[in-house]
């Protein structure tokens, strides 16, 4: 949930290439419910206080305890696009021990995003072997 869902949807479109699939406006204004797609992932969002909804946006909480993980074909291109649109890059694209290239971003609404591009399949044994060096 966000404080301005319409602005968040616009940001996600510009930064992450999101597609708006569904949008239901609240009778009193704002967005009651929306669904966006980023790659093969579908996310639901809306205004935190729309029509008395009991949800709170990250800004009201002073942060978030949730990070959204989304696989994309080209994490480097997405990171560049997102930064240009105003996302805060918390970790630049990096090859990680678990076989994915990963970027960590913070959007203007305060949500944390982890975008990944899969690089290699690992056996559980290889994953555990690499973990201590990470």
Short mmCIF file of N, CA, C and O in Angstrom, two decimals:
data_model
loop_
_atom_site.label_atom_id
_atom_site.label_comp_id
_atom_site.label_asym_id
_atom_site.label_seq_id
_atom_site.Cartn_x
_atom_site.Cartn_y
_atom_site.Cartn_z
N UNK A 1 0.85 -1.17 0.00
CA UNK A 1 0.00 0.00 0.00
C UNK A 1 0.90 1.24 0.00
O UNK A 1 1.99 1.23 0.55
N UNK A 2 0.40 2.29 -0.60
CA UNK A 2 1.18 3.52 -0.75
C UNK A 2 0.29 4.72 -0.46
O UNK A 2 -0.92 4.62 -0.39
N UNK A 3 0.92 5.87 -0.28
CA UNK A 3 0.17 7.09 0.00
C UNK A 3 -0.44 7.71 -1.25
O UNK A 3 -1.43 8.40 -1.16
N UNK A 4 0.10 7.46 -2.41
CA UNK A 4 -0.43 8.00 -3.66
C UNK A 4 -0.26 6.92 -4.73
O UNK A 4 0.73 6.90 -5.46
N UNK A 5 -1.25 6.04 -4.81
CA UNK A 5 -1.15 4.89 -5.71
C UNK A 5 -1.02 5.30 -7.17
O UNK A 5 -0.27 4.68 -7.92
N UNK A 6 -1.72 6.35 -7.57
CA UNK A 6 -1.63 6.78 -8.97
C UNK A 6 -0.20 7.19 -9.31
O UNK A 6 0.33 6.82 -10.36
N UNK A 7 0.45 7.94 -8.42
CA UNK A 7 1.84 8.34 -8.65
C UNK A 7 2.77 7.14 -8.60
O UNK A 7 3.72 7.04 -9.38
N UNK A 8 2.50 6.19 -7.69
CA UNK A 8 3.33 4.99 -7.60
C UNK A 8 3.23 4.17 -8.88
O UNK A 8 4.24 3.70 -9.40
N UNK A 9 2.02 4.01 -9.40
CA UNK A 9 1.84 3.25 -10.64
C UNK A 9 2.60 3.92 -11.78
O UNK A 9 3.27 3.25 -12.57
N UNK A 10 2.53 5.24 -11.85
CA UNK A 10 3.27 5.96 -12.88
C UNK A 10 4.78 5.73 -12.72
O UNK A 10 5.50 5.48 -13.69
N UNK A 11 5.27 5.80 -11.48
CA UNK A 11 6.69 5.54 -11.22
C UNK A 11 7.06 4.12 -11.63
O UNK A 11 8.07 3.89 -12.30
N UNK A 12 6.26 3.12 -11.24
CA UNK A 12 6.57 1.73 -11.57
C UNK A 12 6.58 1.51 -13.08
O UNK A 12 7.36 0.72 -13.59
N UNK A 13 5.73 2.24 -13.79
CA UNK A 13 5.71 2.14 -15.25
C UNK A 13 7.03 2.68 -15.82
O UNK A 13 7.66 2.04 -16.65
N UNK A 14 7.43 3.88 -15.35
CA UNK A 14 8.65 4.50 -15.87
C UNK A 14 9.90 3.77 -15.41
O UNK A 14 10.84 3.58 -16.18
N UNK A 15 9.95 3.37 -14.15
CA UNK A 15 11.17 2.80 -13.56
C UNK A 15 11.34 1.32 -13.85
O UNK A 15 12.46 0.87 -14.13
N UNK A 16 10.25 0.55 -13.77
CA UNK A 16 10.36 -0.90 -13.84
C UNK A 16 9.70 -1.48 -15.09
O UNK A 16 9.67 -2.70 -15.26
N UNK A 17 9.12 -0.64 -15.94
CA UNK A 17 8.43 -1.13 -17.11
C UNK A 17 7.12 -1.83 -16.78
O UNK A 17 6.66 -2.70 -17.52
N UNK A 18 6.51 -1.46 -15.66
CA UNK A 18 5.26 -2.10 -15.23
C UNK A 18 4.13 -1.81 -16.21
O UNK A 18 4.11 -0.77 -16.87
N UNK A 19 3.21 -2.75 -16.26
CA UNK A 19 1.99 -2.61 -17.05
C UNK A 19 0.82 -2.59 -16.07
O UNK A 19 0.72 -3.46 -15.20
N UNK A 20 -0.04 -1.61 -16.18
CA UNK A 20 -1.24 -1.55 -15.33
C UNK A 20 -2.30 -2.45 -15.96
O UNK A 20 -2.74 -2.23 -17.08
N UNK A 21 -2.72 -3.48 -15.22
CA UNK A 21 -3.70 -4.44 -15.72
C UNK A 21 -5.11 -4.16 -15.23
O UNK A 21 -6.07 -4.39 -15.94
N UNK A 22 -5.23 -3.72 -13.98
CA UNK A 22 -6.53 -3.46 -13.36
C UNK A 22 -6.42 -2.22 -12.51
O UNK A 22 -5.40 -2.01 -11.84
N UNK A 23 -7.48 -1.41 -12.52
CA UNK A 23 -7.52 -0.23 -11.65
C UNK A 23 -8.96 0.04 -11.26
O UNK A 23 -9.82 0.20 -12.12
N UNK A 24 -9.21 0.07 -9.96
CA UNK A 24 -10.53 0.40 -9.43
C UNK A 24 -10.36 1.63 -8.56
O UNK A 24 -9.69 1.58 -7.51
N UNK A 25 -10.95 2.73 -9.00
CA UNK A 25 -10.86 3.96 -8.22
C UNK A 25 -11.82 3.90 -7.04
O UNK A 25 -12.92 3.34 -7.14
N UNK A 26 -11.40 4.47 -5.93
CA UNK A 26 -12.24 4.53 -4.73
C UNK A 26 -13.31 5.60 -4.93
O UNK A 26 -13.03 6.64 -5.55
N UNK A 27 -14.52 5.38 -4.43
CA UNK A 27 -15.60 6.36 -4.61
C UNK A 27 -15.23 7.74 -4.08
O UNK A 27 -15.59 8.75 -4.67
N UNK A 28 -14.46 7.82 -3.00
CA UNK A 28 -14.07 9.10 -2.42
C UNK A 28 -12.79 9.67 -2.99
O UNK A 28 -12.27 10.67 -2.51
N UNK A 29 -12.23 9.04 -4.00
CA UNK A 29 -10.97 9.47 -4.59
C UNK A 29 -9.85 8.51 -4.26
O UNK A 29 -9.91 7.76 -3.29
N UNK A 30 -8.84 8.51 -5.06
CA UNK A 30 -7.71 7.60 -4.88
C UNK A 30 -7.95 6.27 -5.55
O UNK A 30 -8.95 6.07 -6.26
N UNK A 31 -7.05 5.36 -5.33
CA UNK A 31 -7.11 4.03 -5.94
C UNK A 31 -7.42 3.01 -4.86
O UNK A 31 -6.65 2.84 -3.91
N UNK A 32 -8.56 2.35 -5.01
CA UNK A 32 -8.95 1.32 -4.06
C UNK A 32 -8.14 0.05 -4.28
O UNK A 32 -7.66 -0.58 -3.34
N UNK A 33 -7.98 -0.32 -5.56
CA UNK A 33 -7.26 -1.55 -5.91
C UNK A 33 -6.70 -1.42 -7.32
O UNK A 33 -7.39 -0.96 -8.22
N UNK A 34 -5.45 -1.83 -7.48
CA UNK A 34 -4.84 -1.88 -8.80
C UNK A 34 -3.97 -3.12 -8.87
O UNK A 34 -3.49 -3.62 -7.84
N UNK A 35 -3.79 -3.61 -10.08
CA UNK A 35 -2.88 -4.72 -10.32
C UNK A 35 -1.93 -4.30 -11.43
O UNK A 35 -2.36 -3.77 -12.46
N UNK A 36 -0.64 -4.52 -11.18
CA UNK A 36 0.38 -4.21 -12.18
C UNK A 36 1.20 -5.47 -12.43
O UNK A 36 1.29 -6.34 -11.56
N UNK A 37 1.77 -5.54 -13.62
CA UNK A 37 2.66 -6.65 -13.96
C UNK A 37 4.04 -6.10 -14.24
O UNK A 37 4.19 -5.10 -14.94
N UNK A 38 5.03 -6.75 -13.66
CA UNK A 38 6.43 -6.47 -13.95
C UNK A 38 7.03 -7.81 -14.33
O UNK A 38 7.12 -8.71 -13.50
N UNK A 39 7.38 -7.95 -15.59
CA UNK A 39 7.81 -9.25 -16.08
C UNK A 39 6.66 -10.23 -15.91
O UNK A 39 5.53 -9.94 -16.28
N UNK A 40 6.92 -11.38 -15.29
CA UNK A 40 5.89 -12.39 -15.07
C UNK A 40 5.22 -12.24 -13.71
O UNK A 40 4.36 -13.04 -13.34
N UNK A 41 5.60 -11.21 -12.94
CA UNK A 41 5.05 -11.02 -11.60
C UNK A 41 3.88 -10.05 -11.61
O UNK A 41 3.93 -9.02 -12.27
N UNK A 42 2.85 -10.39 -10.86
CA UNK A 42 1.68 -9.53 -10.70
C UNK A 42 1.65 -9.05 -9.26
O UNK A 42 1.78 -9.85 -8.33
N UNK A 43 1.50 -7.74 -9.10
CA UNK A 43 1.42 -7.15 -7.76
C UNK A 43 0.14 -6.35 -7.63
O UNK A 43 -0.32 -5.74 -8.59
N UNK A 44 -0.41 -6.34 -6.43
CA UNK A 44 -1.60 -5.56 -6.15
C UNK A 44 -1.21 -4.39 -5.26
O UNK A 44 -0.36 -4.54 -4.39
N UNK A 45 -1.84 -3.25 -5.49
CA UNK A 45 -1.56 -2.09 -4.67
C UNK A 45 -2.76 -1.16 -4.65
O UNK A 45 -3.69 -1.32 -5.42
N UNK A 46 -2.71 -0.21 -3.75
CA UNK A 46 -3.75 0.79 -3.66
C UNK A 46 -3.33 1.86 -2.67
O UNK A 46 -2.26 1.77 -2.05
N UNK A 47 -4.19 2.86 -2.51
CA UNK A 47 -3.92 3.92 -1.54
C UNK A 47 -4.15 3.38 -0.14
O UNK A 47 -5.15 2.70 0.13
N UNK A 48 -3.23 3.68 0.75
CA UNK A 48 -3.26 3.13 2.11
C UNK A 48 -4.57 3.42 2.83
O UNK A 48 -5.10 2.56 3.51
N UNK A 49 -5.13 4.59 2.68
CA UNK A 49 -6.34 4.93 3.41
C UNK A 49 -7.60 4.96 2.57
O UNK A 49 -8.63 5.42 3.04
N UNK A 50 -7.55 4.43 1.35
CA UNK A 50 -8.71 4.51 0.45
C UNK A 50 -9.90 3.78 1.05
O UNK A 50 -9.81 2.62 1.45
N UNK A 51 -11.02 4.47 1.14
CA UNK A 51 -12.29 3.92 1.62
C UNK A 51 -12.15 3.22 2.98
O UNK A 51 -12.74 2.17 3.20
N UNK A 52 -11.35 3.78 3.86
CA UNK A 52 -11.22 3.23 5.21
C UNK A 52 -10.40 1.95 5.29
O UNK A 52 -10.47 1.24 6.29
N UNK A 53 -9.64 1.63 4.26
CA UNK A 53 -8.82 0.41 4.27
C UNK A 53 -7.87 0.43 5.46
O UNK A 53 -7.32 1.48 5.80
N UNK A 54 -7.66 -0.71 6.09
CA UNK A 54 -6.83 -0.76 7.30
C UNK A 54 -5.34 -0.89 7.03
O UNK A 54 -4.59 -1.35 7.87
N UNK A 55 -4.89 -0.47 5.85
CA UNK A 55 -3.49 -0.64 5.48
C UNK A 55 -2.70 0.63 5.74
O UNK A 55 -3.23 1.73 5.68
N UNK A 56 -1.40 0.46 5.96
CA UNK A 56 -0.50 1.57 6.23
C UNK A 56 0.63 1.56 5.21
O UNK A 56 1.15 0.50 4.88
N UNK A 57 1.02 2.73 4.75
CA UNK A 57 2.13 2.87 3.81
C UNK A 57 3.46 2.91 4.57
O UNK A 57 3.49 3.26 5.76
N UNK A 58 4.57 2.58 3.92
CA UNK A 58 5.88 2.59 4.59
C UNK A 58 6.23 3.91 5.27
O UNK A 58 6.81 3.91 6.35
N UNK A 59 5.86 5.04 4.68
CA UNK A 59 6.21 6.33 5.27
C UNK A 59 5.60 6.49 6.66
O UNK A 59 6.23 7.03 7.57
N UNK A 60 4.37 6.01 6.84
CA UNK A 60 3.71 6.12 8.14
C UNK A 60 4.35 5.19 9.17
O UNK A 60 4.24 5.42 10.37
N UNK A 61 5.00 4.15 8.70
CA UNK A 61 5.65 3.18 9.60
C UNK A 61 7.11 3.54 9.88
O UNK A 61 7.73 2.92 10.73
N UNK A 62 7.65 4.48 9.13
CA UNK A 62 9.06 4.81 9.26
C UNK A 62 9.96 3.84 8.52
O UNK A 62 11.15 3.76 8.79
N UNK A 63 9.41 3.06 7.61
CA UNK A 63 10.18 2.09 6.83
C UNK A 63 9.32 0.89 6.52
O UNK A 63 8.11 0.91 6.72
N UNK A 64 9.94 -0.16 6.05
CA UNK A 64 9.22 -1.37 5.70
C UNK A 64 10.02 -2.59 6.13
O UNK A 64 11.25 -2.53 6.19
N UNK A 65 9.32 -3.66 6.42
CA UNK A 65 10.00 -4.92 6.75
C UNK A 65 9.91 -5.90 5.60
O UNK A 65 10.28 -7.06 5.73
N UNK A 66 9.43 -5.44 4.45
CA UNK A 66 9.20 -6.30 3.31
C UNK A 66 10.07 -5.86 2.13
O UNK A 66 10.22 -4.67 1.88
N UNK A 67 10.61 -6.83 1.41
CA UNK A 67 11.31 -6.55 0.15
C UNK A 67 10.65 -7.42 -0.91
O UNK A 67 10.43 -8.61 -0.71
N UNK A 68 10.33 -6.80 -2.03
CA UNK A 68 9.70 -7.51 -3.14
C UNK A 68 10.79 -8.06 -4.06
O UNK A 68 11.64 -7.30 -4.52
N UNK A 69 10.78 -9.36 -4.31
CA UNK A 69 11.74 -10.01 -5.20
C UNK A 69 11.09 -10.25 -6.54
O UNK A 69 10.03 -10.88 -6.62
N UNK A 70 11.72 -9.76 -7.61
CA UNK A 70 11.16 -9.91 -8.95
C UNK A 70 12.29 -10.28 -9.91
O UNK A 70 13.30 -9.58 -9.98
N UNK A 71 12.10 -11.37 -10.65
CA UNK A 71 13.07 -11.76 -11.68
C UNK A 71 12.76 -11.02 -12.97
O UNK A 71 11.60 -10.90 -13.37
N UNK A 72 13.81 -10.51 -13.60
CA UNK A 72 13.69 -9.78 -14.87
C UNK A 72 14.79 -10.28 -15.81
O UNK A 72 15.81 -10.79 -15.36
N UNK A 73 14.61 -10.09 -17.12
CA UNK A 73 15.62 -10.57 -18.07
C UNK A 73 16.95 -9.83 -18.00
O UNK A 73 17.99 -10.42 -18.25
N UNK A 74 16.94 -8.53 -17.65
CA UNK A 74 18.17 -7.73 -17.67
C UNK A 74 18.17 -6.76 -16.49
O UNK A 74 17.68 -5.64 -16.56
N UNK A 75 18.73 -7.21 -15.38
CA UNK A 75 18.72 -6.42 -14.14
C UNK A 75 19.54 -5.13 -14.29
O UNK A 75 19.20 -4.11 -13.70
N UNK A 76 20.59 -5.15 -15.10
CA UNK A 76 21.40 -3.95 -15.29
C UNK A 76 20.60 -2.84 -15.99
O UNK A 76 20.64 -1.69 -15.57
N UNK A 77 19.89 -3.21 -17.04
CA UNK A 77 19.07 -2.23 -17.75
C UNK A 77 17.96 -1.70 -16.86
O UNK A 77 17.67 -0.50 -16.85
N UNK A 78 17.33 -2.59 -16.08
CA UNK A 78 16.28 -2.15 -15.18
C UNK A 78 16.83 -1.20 -14.13
O UNK A 78 16.23 -0.17 -13.82
N UNK A 79 17.99 -1.50 -13.56
CA UNK A 79 18.59 -0.64 -12.54
C UNK A 79 18.88 0.75 -13.09
O UNK A 79 18.62 1.75 -12.42
N UNK A 80 19.40 0.81 -14.29
CA UNK A 80 19.70 2.10 -14.92
C UNK A 80 18.41 2.90 -15.14
O UNK A 80 18.34 4.09 -14.83
N UNK A 81 17.41 2.23 -15.66
CA UNK A 81 16.11 2.87 -15.92
C UNK A 81 15.47 3.35 -14.61
O UNK A 81 14.95 4.46 -14.52
N UNK A 82 15.51 2.51 -13.59
CA UNK A 82 14.91 2.85 -12.30
C UNK A 82 15.62 4.03 -11.64
O UNK A 82 14.98 4.93 -11.10
N UNK A 83 16.94 4.05 -11.68
CA UNK A 83 17.70 5.17 -11.11
C UNK A 83 17.37 6.47 -11.83
O UNK A 83 17.18 7.51 -11.19
N UNK A 84 17.25 6.41 -13.15
CA UNK A 84 16.91 7.60 -13.91
C UNK A 84 15.51 8.10 -13.57
O UNK A 84 15.25 9.30 -13.63
N UNK A 85 14.62 7.19 -13.18
CA UNK A 85 13.25 7.56 -12.83
C UNK A 85 13.13 8.03 -11.37
O UNK A 85 12.08 8.51 -10.97
N UNK A 86 14.20 7.87 -10.58
CA UNK A 86 14.17 8.36 -9.21
C UNK A 86 14.26 7.30 -8.13
O UNK A 86 14.14 7.62 -6.94
N UNK A 87 14.50 6.05 -8.48
CA UNK A 87 14.70 5.02 -7.46
C UNK A 87 16.06 5.22 -6.79
O UNK A 87 17.01 5.65 -7.44
N UNK A 88 16.13 4.90 -5.53
CA UNK A 88 17.40 4.96 -4.81
C UNK A 88 18.07 3.59 -4.92
O UNK A 88 17.47 2.57 -4.56
N UNK A 89 19.29 3.56 -5.43
CA UNK A 89 20.02 2.30 -5.57
C UNK A 89 20.73 2.02 -4.25
O UNK A 89 21.66 2.74 -3.87
N UNK A 90 20.28 0.99 -3.55
CA UNK A 90 20.89 0.62 -2.27
C UNK A 90 22.04 -0.36 -2.45
O UNK A 90 22.97 -0.37 -1.65
N UNK A 91 21.95 -1.18 -3.48
CA UNK A 91 23.05 -2.09 -3.87
C UNK A 91 23.05 -2.15 -5.38
O UNK A 91 22.05 -2.52 -5.99
N UNK A 92 24.14 -1.75 -6.02
CA UNK A 92 24.18 -1.80 -7.49
C UNK A 92 24.13 -3.25 -7.98
O UNK A 92 24.36 -4.18 -7.21
N UNK A 93 23.84 -3.45 -9.25
CA UNK A 93 23.82 -4.81 -9.78
C UNK A 93 25.11 -5.55 -9.46
O UNK A 93 26.21 -5.05 -9.72
N UNK A 94 24.95 -6.73 -8.86
CA UNK A 94 26.08 -7.51 -8.38
C UNK A 94 25.81 -8.99 -8.62
O UNK A 94 24.70 -9.47 -8.37
N UNK A 95 26.81 -9.73 -9.09
CA UNK A 95 26.69 -11.18 -9.19
C UNK A 95 26.76 -11.75 -7.78
O UNK A 95 27.72 -11.49 -7.05
N UNK A 96 25.75 -12.53 -7.41
CA UNK A 96 25.65 -13.04 -6.04
C UNK A 96 25.98 -14.53 -5.99
O UNK A 96 25.87 -15.24 -6.98
N UNK A 97 26.33 -15.00 -4.79
CA UNK A 97 26.72 -16.39 -4.57
C UNK A 97 25.61 -17.37 -4.95
O UNK A 97 25.88 -18.52 -5.28
N UNK A 98 24.37 -16.93 -4.93
CA UNK A 98 23.24 -17.83 -5.18
C UNK A 98 22.92 -18.00 -6.66
O UNK A 98 21.95 -18.67 -7.02
N UNK A 99 23.74 -17.40 -7.54
CA UNK A 99 23.58 -17.63 -8.97
C UNK A 99 22.73 -16.61 -9.70
O UNK A 99 22.35 -16.82 -10.84
N UNK A 100 22.43 -15.50 -9.03
CA UNK A 100 21.64 -14.43 -9.65
C UNK A 100 22.42 -13.13 -9.63
O UNK A 100 23.21 -12.89 -8.71
N UNK A 101 22.20 -12.29 -10.61
CA UNK A 101 22.72 -10.91 -10.60
C UNK A 101 21.60 -10.08 -9.99
O UNK A 101 20.45 -10.16 -10.43
N UNK A 102 21.93 -9.28 -8.97
CA UNK A 102 20.91 -8.68 -8.12
C UNK A 102 21.15 -7.19 -7.92
O UNK A 102 22.29 -6.76 -7.75
N UNK A 103 20.08 -6.41 -7.91
CA UNK A 103 20.11 -5.01 -7.53
C UNK A 103 19.07 -4.80 -6.44
O UNK A 103 18.01 -5.44 -6.46
N UNK A 104 19.37 -3.93 -5.48
CA UNK A 104 18.41 -3.58 -4.43
C UNK A 104 18.08 -2.10 -4.58
O UNK A 104 18.97 -1.25 -4.59
N UNK A 105 16.78 -1.81 -4.69
CA UNK A 105 16.30 -0.45 -4.91
C UNK A 105 15.27 -0.07 -3.85
O UNK A 105 14.58 -0.94 -3.31
N UNK A 106 15.16 1.23 -3.63
CA UNK A 106 14.09 1.77 -2.79
C UNK A 106 13.29 2.73 -3.65
O UNK A 106 13.85 3.64 -4.28
N UNK A 107 11.97 2.52 -3.70
CA UNK A 107 11.14 3.39 -4.53
C UNK A 107 10.71 4.62 -3.73
O UNK A 107 10.91 4.68 -2.51
N UNK A 108 10.16 5.64 -4.39
CA UNK A 108 9.78 6.87 -3.68
C UNK A 108 8.72 6.66 -2.61
O UNK A 108 8.59 7.48 -1.70
N UNK A 109 7.98 5.56 -2.67
CA UNK A 109 6.97 5.25 -1.65
C UNK A 109 7.57 4.59 -0.43
O UNK A 109 6.90 4.41 0.58
N UNK A 110 8.84 4.19 -0.50
CA UNK A 110 9.51 3.56 0.62
C UNK A 110 9.59 2.05 0.56
O UNK A 110 10.09 1.41 1.49
N UNK A 111 9.10 1.45 -0.52
CA UNK A 111 9.18 0.00 -0.66
C UNK A 111 10.56 -0.41 -1.17
O UNK A 111 11.17 0.29 -1.97
N UNK A 112 11.04 -1.55 -0.67
CA UNK A 112 12.31 -2.11 -1.12
C UNK A 112 12.05 -3.16 -2.19
O UNK A 112 11.14 -3.98 -2.05
N UNK A 113 12.85 -3.11 -3.23
CA UNK A 113 12.73 -4.03 -4.36
C UNK A 113 14.05 -4.72 -4.57
O UNK A 113 15.10 -4.06 -4.58
N UNK A 114 14.02 -6.02 -4.78
CA UNK A 114 15.20 -6.79 -5.15
C UNK A 114 14.89 -7.39 -6.52
O UNK A 114 14.03 -8.26 -6.64
N UNK A 115 15.56 -6.87 -7.53
CA UNK A 115 15.40 -7.39 -8.89
C UNK A 115 16.58 -8.30 -9.18
O UNK A 115 17.72 -7.99 -8.80
N UNK A 116 16.29 -9.41 -9.83
CA UNK A 116 17.30 -10.42 -10.08
C UNK A 116 17.24 -10.90 -11.53
O UNK A 116 16.15 -10.97 -12.11
N UNK A 117 18.40 -11.23 -12.08
CA UNK A 117 18.49 -11.94 -13.34
C UNK A 117 19.22 -13.24 -13.05
O UNK A 117 20.33 -13.22 -12.50
N UNK A 118 18.59 -14.34 -13.39
CA UNK A 118 19.18 -15.65 -13.09
C UNK A 118 20.37 -15.91 -14.02
O UNK A 118 20.26 -15.75 -15.23
N UNK A 119 21.49 -16.28 -13.43
CA UNK A 119 22.71 -16.52 -14.20
C UNK A 119 23.05 -18.01 -14.32
O UNK A 119 23.54 -18.45 -15.35
N UNK A 120 22.86 -18.76 -13.23
CA UNK A 120 23.27 -20.15 -13.24
C UNK A 120 22.47 -20.97 -12.24
O UNK A 120 22.05 -20.47 -11.20
N UNK A 121 22.25 -22.22 -12.60
CA UNK A 121 21.59 -23.17 -11.69
C UNK A 121 22.66 -23.80 -10.81
O UNK A 121 23.72 -24.19 -11.30
N UNK A 122 22.36 -23.88 -9.53
CA UNK A 122 23.31 -24.44 -8.57
C UNK A 122 22.69 -25.62 -7.84
O UNK A 122 21.50 -25.61 -7.53
N UNK A 123 23.50 -26.60 -7.56
CA UNK A 123 23.04 -27.69 -6.70
C UNK A 123 23.01 -27.16 -5.26
O UNK A 123 23.71 -26.18 -4.93
N UNK A 124 22.25 -27.78 -4.38
CA UNK A 124 22.28 -27.36 -2.98
C UNK A 124 23.69 -27.42 -2.38
O UNK A 124 24.07 -26.56 -1.59
N UNK A 125 24.47 -28.38 -2.80
CA UNK A 125 25.84 -28.51 -2.29
C UNK A 125 26.70 -27.31 -2.72
O UNK A 125 27.47 -26.77 -1.91
N UNK A 126 26.58 -26.90 -3.98
CA UNK A 126 27.36 -25.76 -4.47
C UNK A 126 26.92 -24.48 -3.78
O UNK A 126 27.74 -23.64 -3.42
N UNK A 127 25.63 -24.33 -3.58
CA UNK A 127 25.11 -23.15 -2.88
C UNK A 127 25.69 -23.07 -1.47
O UNK A 127 26.17 -22.01 -1.04
N UNK A 128 25.69 -24.18 -0.75
CA UNK A 128 26.25 -24.20 0.61
C UNK A 128 27.76 -23.99 0.62
O UNK A 128 28.30 -23.40 1.54
N UNK A 129 28.44 -24.48 -0.42
CA UNK A 129 29.88 -24.28 -0.51
C UNK A 129 30.23 -22.81 -0.70
O UNK A 129 31.18 -22.29 -0.14
N UNK A 130 29.42 -22.09 -1.49
CA UNK A 130 29.67 -20.69 -1.76
C UNK A 130 29.26 -19.76 -0.62
O UNK A 130 29.78 -18.64 -0.53
N UNK A 131 28.32 -20.16 0.17
CA UNK A 131 27.76 -19.28 1.20
C UNK A 131 28.79 -18.67 2.14
O UNK A 131 28.76 -17.45 2.38
N UNK A 132 29.74 -19.42 2.70
CA UNK A 132 30.69 -18.81 3.64
C UNK A 132 31.51 -17.66 3.04
O UNK A 132 31.90 -16.72 3.74
N UNK A 133 31.78 -17.71 1.75
CA UNK A 133 32.57 -16.67 1.11
C UNK A 133 31.74 -15.42 0.80
O UNK A 133 32.30 -14.38 0.44
N UNK A 134 30.44 -15.53 0.92
CA UNK A 134 29.56 -14.41 0.57
C UNK A 134 29.63 -13.34 1.55
O UNK A 134 29.61 -12.81 2.36
#
